[in-house]
């Protein structure tokens, strides 16, 4: 049985989160299992499961997320020194099926990613 994702519950105010940014289209909160000194998830309020589900109607929303990311990074003290990650599907490592961008910073990152 699948119900609302944990991110939908956070957006609805029904689950706790350390929210660092919000506006009418999205919010960002700290990851409970951080992979870097700063690790925030940027989530659209619209419950799109994953990037592959986005349509032309989501173009502005996706652009909005990309424009918010550097502002949030700046606010968190990692402006111009962070990594953005979006896992699209199980094989890519996605575990929560509500589209989200990871904003990671505060350490040096390697390439290729794991
Ligand atoms: P992904 O694997 O790309 O789907 O990323 C999901 C992320 O959500 C993981 O980094 C988890 O640590 C994080 N996460 C899961 N539940 C919560 C929660 N309740 N609050 C904050 N982050 C969460």
Short mmCIF file of N, CA and C and ligand atoms in Angstrom, two decimals:
data_model
loop_
_atom_site.label_atom_id
_atom_site.label_comp_id
_atom_site.label_asym_id
_atom_site.label_seq_id
_atom_site.Cartn_x
_atom_site.Cartn_y
_atom_site.Cartn_z
N UNK A 1 0.85 -1.19 0.00
CA UNK A 1 0.00 0.00 0.00
C UNK A 1 0.88 1.24 0.00
N UNK A 2 0.66 2.14 -0.92
CA UNK A 2 1.48 3.36 -0.93
C UNK A 2 0.60 4.55 -0.58
N UNK A 3 1.08 5.35 0.33
CA UNK A 3 0.37 6.57 0.72
C UNK A 3 1.24 7.75 0.38
N UNK A 4 1.00 8.87 1.03
CA UNK A 4 1.85 10.03 0.80
C UNK A 4 3.29 9.76 1.20
N UNK A 5 4.22 10.31 0.46
CA UNK A 5 5.64 10.13 0.81
C UNK A 5 5.95 10.97 2.06
N UNK A 6 7.10 10.69 2.65
CA UNK A 6 7.54 11.46 3.81
C UNK A 6 7.68 12.93 3.43
N UNK A 7 8.09 13.21 2.21
CA UNK A 7 8.25 14.62 1.80
C UNK A 7 6.88 15.30 1.69
N UNK A 8 5.87 14.56 1.21
CA UNK A 8 4.52 15.14 1.15
C UNK A 8 4.04 15.46 2.56
N UNK A 9 4.38 14.60 3.52
CA UNK A 9 3.97 14.85 4.91
C UNK A 9 4.69 16.08 5.46
N UNK A 10 5.97 16.23 5.12
CA UNK A 10 6.71 17.42 5.58
C UNK A 10 6.08 18.68 4.97
N UNK A 11 5.77 18.62 3.67
CA UNK A 11 5.17 19.78 3.00
C UNK A 11 3.83 20.14 3.64
N UNK A 12 3.09 19.10 4.04
CA UNK A 12 1.76 19.32 4.65
C UNK A 12 1.87 19.70 6.13
N UNK A 13 3.08 19.72 6.66
CA UNK A 13 3.25 20.05 8.07
C UNK A 13 2.90 18.90 8.99
N UNK A 14 2.85 17.68 8.42
CA UNK A 14 2.46 16.51 9.21
C UNK A 14 3.64 15.67 9.66
N UNK A 15 4.84 16.08 9.29
CA UNK A 15 6.06 15.41 9.75
C UNK A 15 7.09 16.50 10.01
N UNK A 16 7.97 16.29 10.98
CA UNK A 16 8.94 17.34 11.33
C UNK A 16 10.06 17.46 10.30
N UNK A 17 10.59 18.65 10.18
CA UNK A 17 11.75 18.88 9.31
C UNK A 17 12.41 20.17 9.74
N UNK A 18 13.71 20.24 9.49
CA UNK A 18 14.48 21.45 9.76
C UNK A 18 14.49 22.28 8.48
N UNK A 19 13.46 23.09 8.32
CA UNK A 19 13.26 23.84 7.07
C UNK A 19 14.17 25.06 7.04
N UNK A 20 14.90 25.20 5.92
CA UNK A 20 15.83 26.32 5.80
C UNK A 20 15.36 27.36 4.78
N UNK A 21 14.38 26.98 3.94
CA UNK A 21 13.88 27.90 2.92
C UNK A 21 12.49 27.43 2.51
N UNK A 22 11.60 28.37 2.24
CA UNK A 22 10.33 28.00 1.60
C UNK A 22 9.75 29.17 0.86
N UNK A 23 9.03 28.85 -0.22
CA UNK A 23 8.25 29.84 -0.94
C UNK A 23 6.99 29.14 -1.45
N UNK A 24 6.25 29.80 -2.31
CA UNK A 24 4.96 29.22 -2.72
C UNK A 24 5.11 27.95 -3.56
N UNK A 25 6.27 27.73 -4.16
CA UNK A 25 6.45 26.58 -5.05
C UNK A 25 7.28 25.44 -4.46
N UNK A 26 8.11 25.73 -3.47
CA UNK A 26 9.04 24.70 -2.99
C UNK A 26 9.46 24.96 -1.55
N UNK A 27 10.10 23.96 -0.98
CA UNK A 27 10.76 24.18 0.30
C UNK A 27 12.02 23.34 0.36
N UNK A 28 12.91 23.75 1.27
CA UNK A 28 14.18 23.05 1.46
C UNK A 28 14.36 22.77 2.94
N UNK A 29 14.82 21.57 3.23
CA UNK A 29 15.03 21.17 4.62
C UNK A 29 16.26 20.28 4.70
N UNK A 30 16.83 20.19 5.89
CA UNK A 30 18.06 19.42 6.07
C UNK A 30 17.78 17.93 5.97
N UNK A 31 18.70 17.22 5.29
CA UNK A 31 18.60 15.77 5.15
C UNK A 31 18.86 15.11 6.52
N UNK A 32 18.05 14.11 6.88
CA UNK A 32 18.23 13.44 8.19
C UNK A 32 19.49 12.58 8.22
N UNK A 33 20.02 12.24 7.05
CA UNK A 33 21.21 11.40 6.98
C UNK A 33 22.25 12.12 6.11
N UNK A 34 22.81 13.21 6.62
CA UNK A 34 23.63 14.09 5.77
C UNK A 34 24.89 13.41 5.26
N UNK A 35 25.18 13.65 3.98
CA UNK A 35 26.37 13.10 3.32
C UNK A 35 27.47 14.14 3.17
N UNK A 36 27.27 15.29 3.78
CA UNK A 36 28.25 16.38 3.76
C UNK A 36 27.89 17.30 4.92
N UNK A 37 28.81 18.17 5.33
CA UNK A 37 28.49 19.08 6.43
C UNK A 37 27.21 19.88 6.20
N UNK A 38 26.97 20.27 4.95
CA UNK A 38 25.68 20.86 4.59
C UNK A 38 25.01 19.93 3.59
N UNK A 39 23.81 19.48 3.90
CA UNK A 39 23.07 18.59 3.00
C UNK A 39 21.59 18.92 3.16
N UNK A 40 21.08 19.57 2.14
CA UNK A 40 19.69 20.05 2.15
C UNK A 40 18.96 19.45 0.96
N UNK A 41 17.68 19.19 1.13
CA UNK A 41 16.84 18.68 0.05
C UNK A 41 15.90 19.79 -0.38
N UNK A 42 15.86 20.06 -1.67
CA UNK A 42 14.99 21.09 -2.23
C UNK A 42 13.87 20.39 -2.98
N UNK A 43 12.66 20.63 -2.54
CA UNK A 43 11.50 19.82 -2.92
C UNK A 43 10.37 20.72 -3.44
N UNK A 44 9.83 20.42 -4.63
CA UNK A 44 8.67 21.19 -5.07
C UNK A 44 7.43 20.80 -4.26
N UNK A 45 6.56 21.73 -4.03
CA UNK A 45 5.32 21.38 -3.32
C UNK A 45 4.48 20.42 -4.14
N UNK A 46 4.55 20.55 -5.46
CA UNK A 46 3.81 19.63 -6.35
C UNK A 46 4.42 18.24 -6.24
N UNK A 47 3.61 17.21 -6.00
CA UNK A 47 4.15 15.87 -5.77
C UNK A 47 4.50 15.10 -7.04
N UNK A 48 5.48 15.59 -7.78
CA UNK A 48 6.01 14.84 -8.93
C UNK A 48 6.87 13.70 -8.39
N UNK A 49 6.63 12.45 -8.76
CA UNK A 49 7.44 11.36 -8.20
C UNK A 49 8.92 11.44 -8.57
N UNK A 50 9.21 11.69 -9.83
CA UNK A 50 10.62 11.74 -10.24
C UNK A 50 10.73 12.56 -11.52
N UNK A 51 11.97 12.93 -11.86
CA UNK A 51 12.17 13.84 -12.98
C UNK A 51 11.57 13.30 -14.28
N UNK A 52 11.63 11.99 -14.46
CA UNK A 52 11.10 11.39 -15.69
C UNK A 52 9.60 11.60 -15.84
N UNK A 53 8.93 11.96 -14.77
CA UNK A 53 7.49 12.20 -14.83
C UNK A 53 7.16 13.65 -15.18
N UNK A 54 8.17 14.50 -15.23
CA UNK A 54 7.91 15.90 -15.52
C UNK A 54 7.43 16.07 -16.96
N UNK A 55 6.57 17.05 -17.17
CA UNK A 55 6.08 17.35 -18.52
C UNK A 55 6.39 18.81 -18.82
N UNK A 56 6.00 19.21 -20.01
CA UNK A 56 6.21 20.60 -20.42
C UNK A 56 5.60 21.56 -19.40
N UNK A 57 4.52 21.14 -18.76
CA UNK A 57 3.84 22.00 -17.77
C UNK A 57 4.72 22.26 -16.55
N UNK A 58 5.75 21.45 -16.37
CA UNK A 58 6.63 21.58 -15.19
C UNK A 58 7.89 22.38 -15.49
N UNK A 59 8.01 22.88 -16.70
CA UNK A 59 9.24 23.57 -17.09
C UNK A 59 9.58 24.72 -16.14
N UNK A 60 8.59 25.56 -15.86
CA UNK A 60 8.86 26.73 -15.01
C UNK A 60 9.20 26.29 -13.58
N UNK A 61 8.53 25.26 -13.12
CA UNK A 61 8.79 24.77 -11.75
C UNK A 61 10.22 24.25 -11.64
N UNK A 62 10.64 23.48 -12.63
CA UNK A 62 12.01 22.95 -12.60
C UNK A 62 13.03 24.08 -12.69
N UNK A 63 12.73 25.07 -13.51
CA UNK A 63 13.61 26.22 -13.60
C UNK A 63 13.67 26.96 -12.28
N UNK A 64 12.53 27.04 -11.62
CA UNK A 64 12.48 27.72 -10.32
C UNK A 64 13.38 27.01 -9.31
N UNK A 65 13.34 25.69 -9.30
CA UNK A 65 14.19 24.93 -8.37
C UNK A 65 15.66 25.25 -8.64
N UNK A 66 16.03 25.26 -9.91
CA UNK A 66 17.43 25.52 -10.25
C UNK A 66 17.85 26.94 -9.89
N UNK A 67 16.91 27.87 -9.94
CA UNK A 67 17.23 29.24 -9.56
C UNK A 67 17.27 29.42 -8.04
N UNK A 68 16.51 28.59 -7.33
CA UNK A 68 16.53 28.67 -5.86
C UNK A 68 17.80 28.07 -5.28
N UNK A 69 18.34 27.04 -5.92
CA UNK A 69 19.47 26.30 -5.34
C UNK A 69 20.65 27.22 -5.00
N UNK A 70 21.12 28.08 -5.91
CA UNK A 70 22.26 28.93 -5.55
C UNK A 70 21.94 29.92 -4.44
N UNK A 71 20.71 30.37 -4.37
CA UNK A 71 20.32 31.29 -3.29
C UNK A 71 20.35 30.58 -1.95
N UNK A 72 19.86 29.35 -1.92
CA UNK A 72 19.87 28.58 -0.67
C UNK A 72 21.31 28.26 -0.28
N UNK A 73 22.11 27.89 -1.28
CA UNK A 73 23.52 27.61 -1.01
C UNK A 73 24.21 28.83 -0.41
N UNK A 74 23.93 29.98 -0.97
CA UNK A 74 24.51 31.23 -0.45
C UNK A 74 24.08 31.45 1.00
N UNK A 75 22.80 31.25 1.24
CA UNK A 75 22.24 31.42 2.60
C UNK A 75 22.92 30.49 3.60
N UNK A 76 23.31 29.31 3.13
CA UNK A 76 23.90 28.30 4.02
C UNK A 76 25.42 28.38 4.07
N UNK A 77 25.98 29.36 3.39
CA UNK A 77 27.42 29.58 3.48
C UNK A 77 28.26 28.73 2.54
N UNK A 78 27.62 28.15 1.50
CA UNK A 78 28.35 27.31 0.56
C UNK A 78 28.17 27.81 -0.88
N UNK A 79 27.85 29.09 -1.02
CA UNK A 79 27.62 29.65 -2.35
C UNK A 79 28.80 29.44 -3.28
N UNK A 80 28.53 28.90 -4.48
CA UNK A 80 29.58 28.67 -5.47
C UNK A 80 30.51 27.51 -5.13
N UNK A 81 30.16 26.72 -4.10
CA UNK A 81 31.03 25.63 -3.65
C UNK A 81 30.18 24.43 -3.22
N UNK A 82 29.26 24.04 -4.08
CA UNK A 82 28.34 22.96 -3.68
C UNK A 82 28.08 22.04 -4.86
N UNK A 83 27.49 20.89 -4.56
CA UNK A 83 27.09 19.94 -5.59
C UNK A 83 25.58 19.78 -5.55
N UNK A 84 24.96 19.73 -6.75
CA UNK A 84 23.54 19.42 -6.88
C UNK A 84 23.42 18.01 -7.41
N UNK A 85 22.52 17.23 -6.80
CA UNK A 85 22.28 15.85 -7.24
C UNK A 85 20.78 15.64 -7.33
N UNK A 86 20.35 14.99 -8.42
CA UNK A 86 18.97 14.53 -8.49
C UNK A 86 18.99 13.09 -8.96
N UNK A 87 18.57 12.18 -8.12
CA UNK A 87 18.49 10.76 -8.48
C UNK A 87 17.14 10.52 -9.14
N UNK A 88 17.15 9.98 -10.34
CA UNK A 88 15.91 9.75 -11.11
C UNK A 88 15.73 8.25 -11.27
N UNK A 89 15.04 7.65 -10.31
CA UNK A 89 14.75 6.22 -10.38
C UNK A 89 15.59 5.39 -9.42
N UNK A 90 15.09 4.20 -9.16
CA UNK A 90 15.72 3.28 -8.19
C UNK A 90 17.18 3.00 -8.53
N UNK A 91 17.45 2.72 -9.81
CA UNK A 91 18.81 2.36 -10.21
C UNK A 91 19.79 3.52 -10.00
N UNK A 92 19.27 4.74 -9.99
CA UNK A 92 20.12 5.91 -9.76
C UNK A 92 20.28 6.20 -8.27
N UNK A 93 19.54 5.46 -7.43
CA UNK A 93 19.67 5.66 -6.00
C UNK A 93 18.50 6.38 -5.36
N UNK A 94 17.44 6.64 -6.16
CA UNK A 94 16.29 7.34 -5.58
C UNK A 94 15.55 6.43 -4.60
N UNK A 95 15.26 6.97 -3.43
CA UNK A 95 14.54 6.20 -2.40
C UNK A 95 13.21 6.85 -2.00
N UNK A 96 13.10 8.15 -2.18
CA UNK A 96 11.85 8.85 -1.87
C UNK A 96 11.28 9.38 -3.19
N UNK A 97 10.07 8.92 -3.50
CA UNK A 97 9.50 9.22 -4.81
C UNK A 97 8.62 10.47 -4.79
N UNK A 98 9.32 11.54 -4.43
CA UNK A 98 8.82 12.91 -4.56
C UNK A 98 10.06 13.68 -5.01
N UNK A 99 10.04 14.13 -6.26
CA UNK A 99 11.22 14.74 -6.87
C UNK A 99 11.93 15.70 -5.90
N UNK A 100 13.25 15.61 -5.87
CA UNK A 100 14.03 16.50 -4.99
C UNK A 100 15.44 16.67 -5.51
N UNK A 101 15.99 17.82 -5.22
CA UNK A 101 17.40 18.12 -5.50
C UNK A 101 18.15 18.06 -4.17
N UNK A 102 19.26 17.34 -4.17
CA UNK A 102 20.17 17.38 -3.03
C UNK A 102 21.12 18.57 -3.25
N UNK A 103 21.28 19.39 -2.24
CA UNK A 103 22.29 20.46 -2.24
C UNK A 103 23.31 20.08 -1.18
N UNK A 104 24.54 19.79 -1.65
CA UNK A 104 25.58 19.29 -0.74
C UNK A 104 26.78 20.23 -0.76
N UNK A 105 27.32 20.49 0.41
CA UNK A 105 28.50 21.34 0.45
C UNK A 105 29.22 21.24 1.79
N UNK A 106 30.34 21.96 1.86
CA UNK A 106 31.10 21.97 3.11
C UNK A 106 32.23 20.98 3.13
N UNK A 107 32.46 20.30 2.01
CA UNK A 107 33.63 19.42 1.88
C UNK A 107 34.01 19.34 0.41
N UNK A 108 35.16 18.70 0.14
CA UNK A 108 35.60 18.49 -1.25
C UNK A 108 34.91 17.24 -1.78
N UNK A 109 34.42 17.31 -3.02
CA UNK A 109 33.75 16.16 -3.63
C UNK A 109 34.64 15.50 -4.67
N UNK A 110 34.46 14.22 -4.83
CA UNK A 110 35.21 13.45 -5.82
C UNK A 110 34.36 13.21 -7.07
N UNK A 111 35.04 12.84 -8.14
CA UNK A 111 34.35 12.43 -9.37
C UNK A 111 35.10 11.25 -9.94
N UNK A 112 34.47 10.16 -10.37
CA UNK A 112 33.02 9.98 -10.49
C UNK A 112 32.35 9.74 -9.15
N UNK A 113 31.05 10.00 -9.08
CA UNK A 113 30.29 9.76 -7.84
C UNK A 113 30.11 8.26 -7.66
N UNK A 114 29.79 7.85 -6.46
CA UNK A 114 29.62 6.44 -6.16
C UNK A 114 28.35 5.85 -6.71
P1 LIG B 1 17.07 9.90 -2.66
O1 LIG B 1 17.83 8.66 -2.28
O2 LIG B 1 17.70 10.70 -3.74
O3 LIG B 1 15.61 9.59 -2.92
O4 LIG B 1 17.14 10.85 -1.39
C1 LIG B 1 16.25 10.74 -0.32
C2 LIG B 1 16.88 11.46 0.85
O5 LIG B 1 15.86 11.75 1.79
C3 LIG B 1 17.95 10.66 1.58
O6 LIG B 1 19.18 11.40 1.54
C4 LIG B 1 17.40 10.55 3.00
O7 LIG B 1 18.39 10.65 3.98
C5 LIG B 1 16.43 11.70 3.06
N1 LIG B 1 15.32 11.59 4.00
C6 LIG B 1 14.50 10.54 4.17
N2 LIG B 1 13.56 10.83 5.10
C7 LIG B 1 13.80 12.09 5.51
C8 LIG B 1 13.20 12.98 6.46
N3 LIG B 1 12.14 12.60 7.18
N4 LIG B 1 13.71 14.22 6.62
C9 LIG B 1 14.79 14.61 5.91
N5 LIG B 1 15.41 13.83 4.99
C10 LIG B 1 14.93 12.59 4.81
#
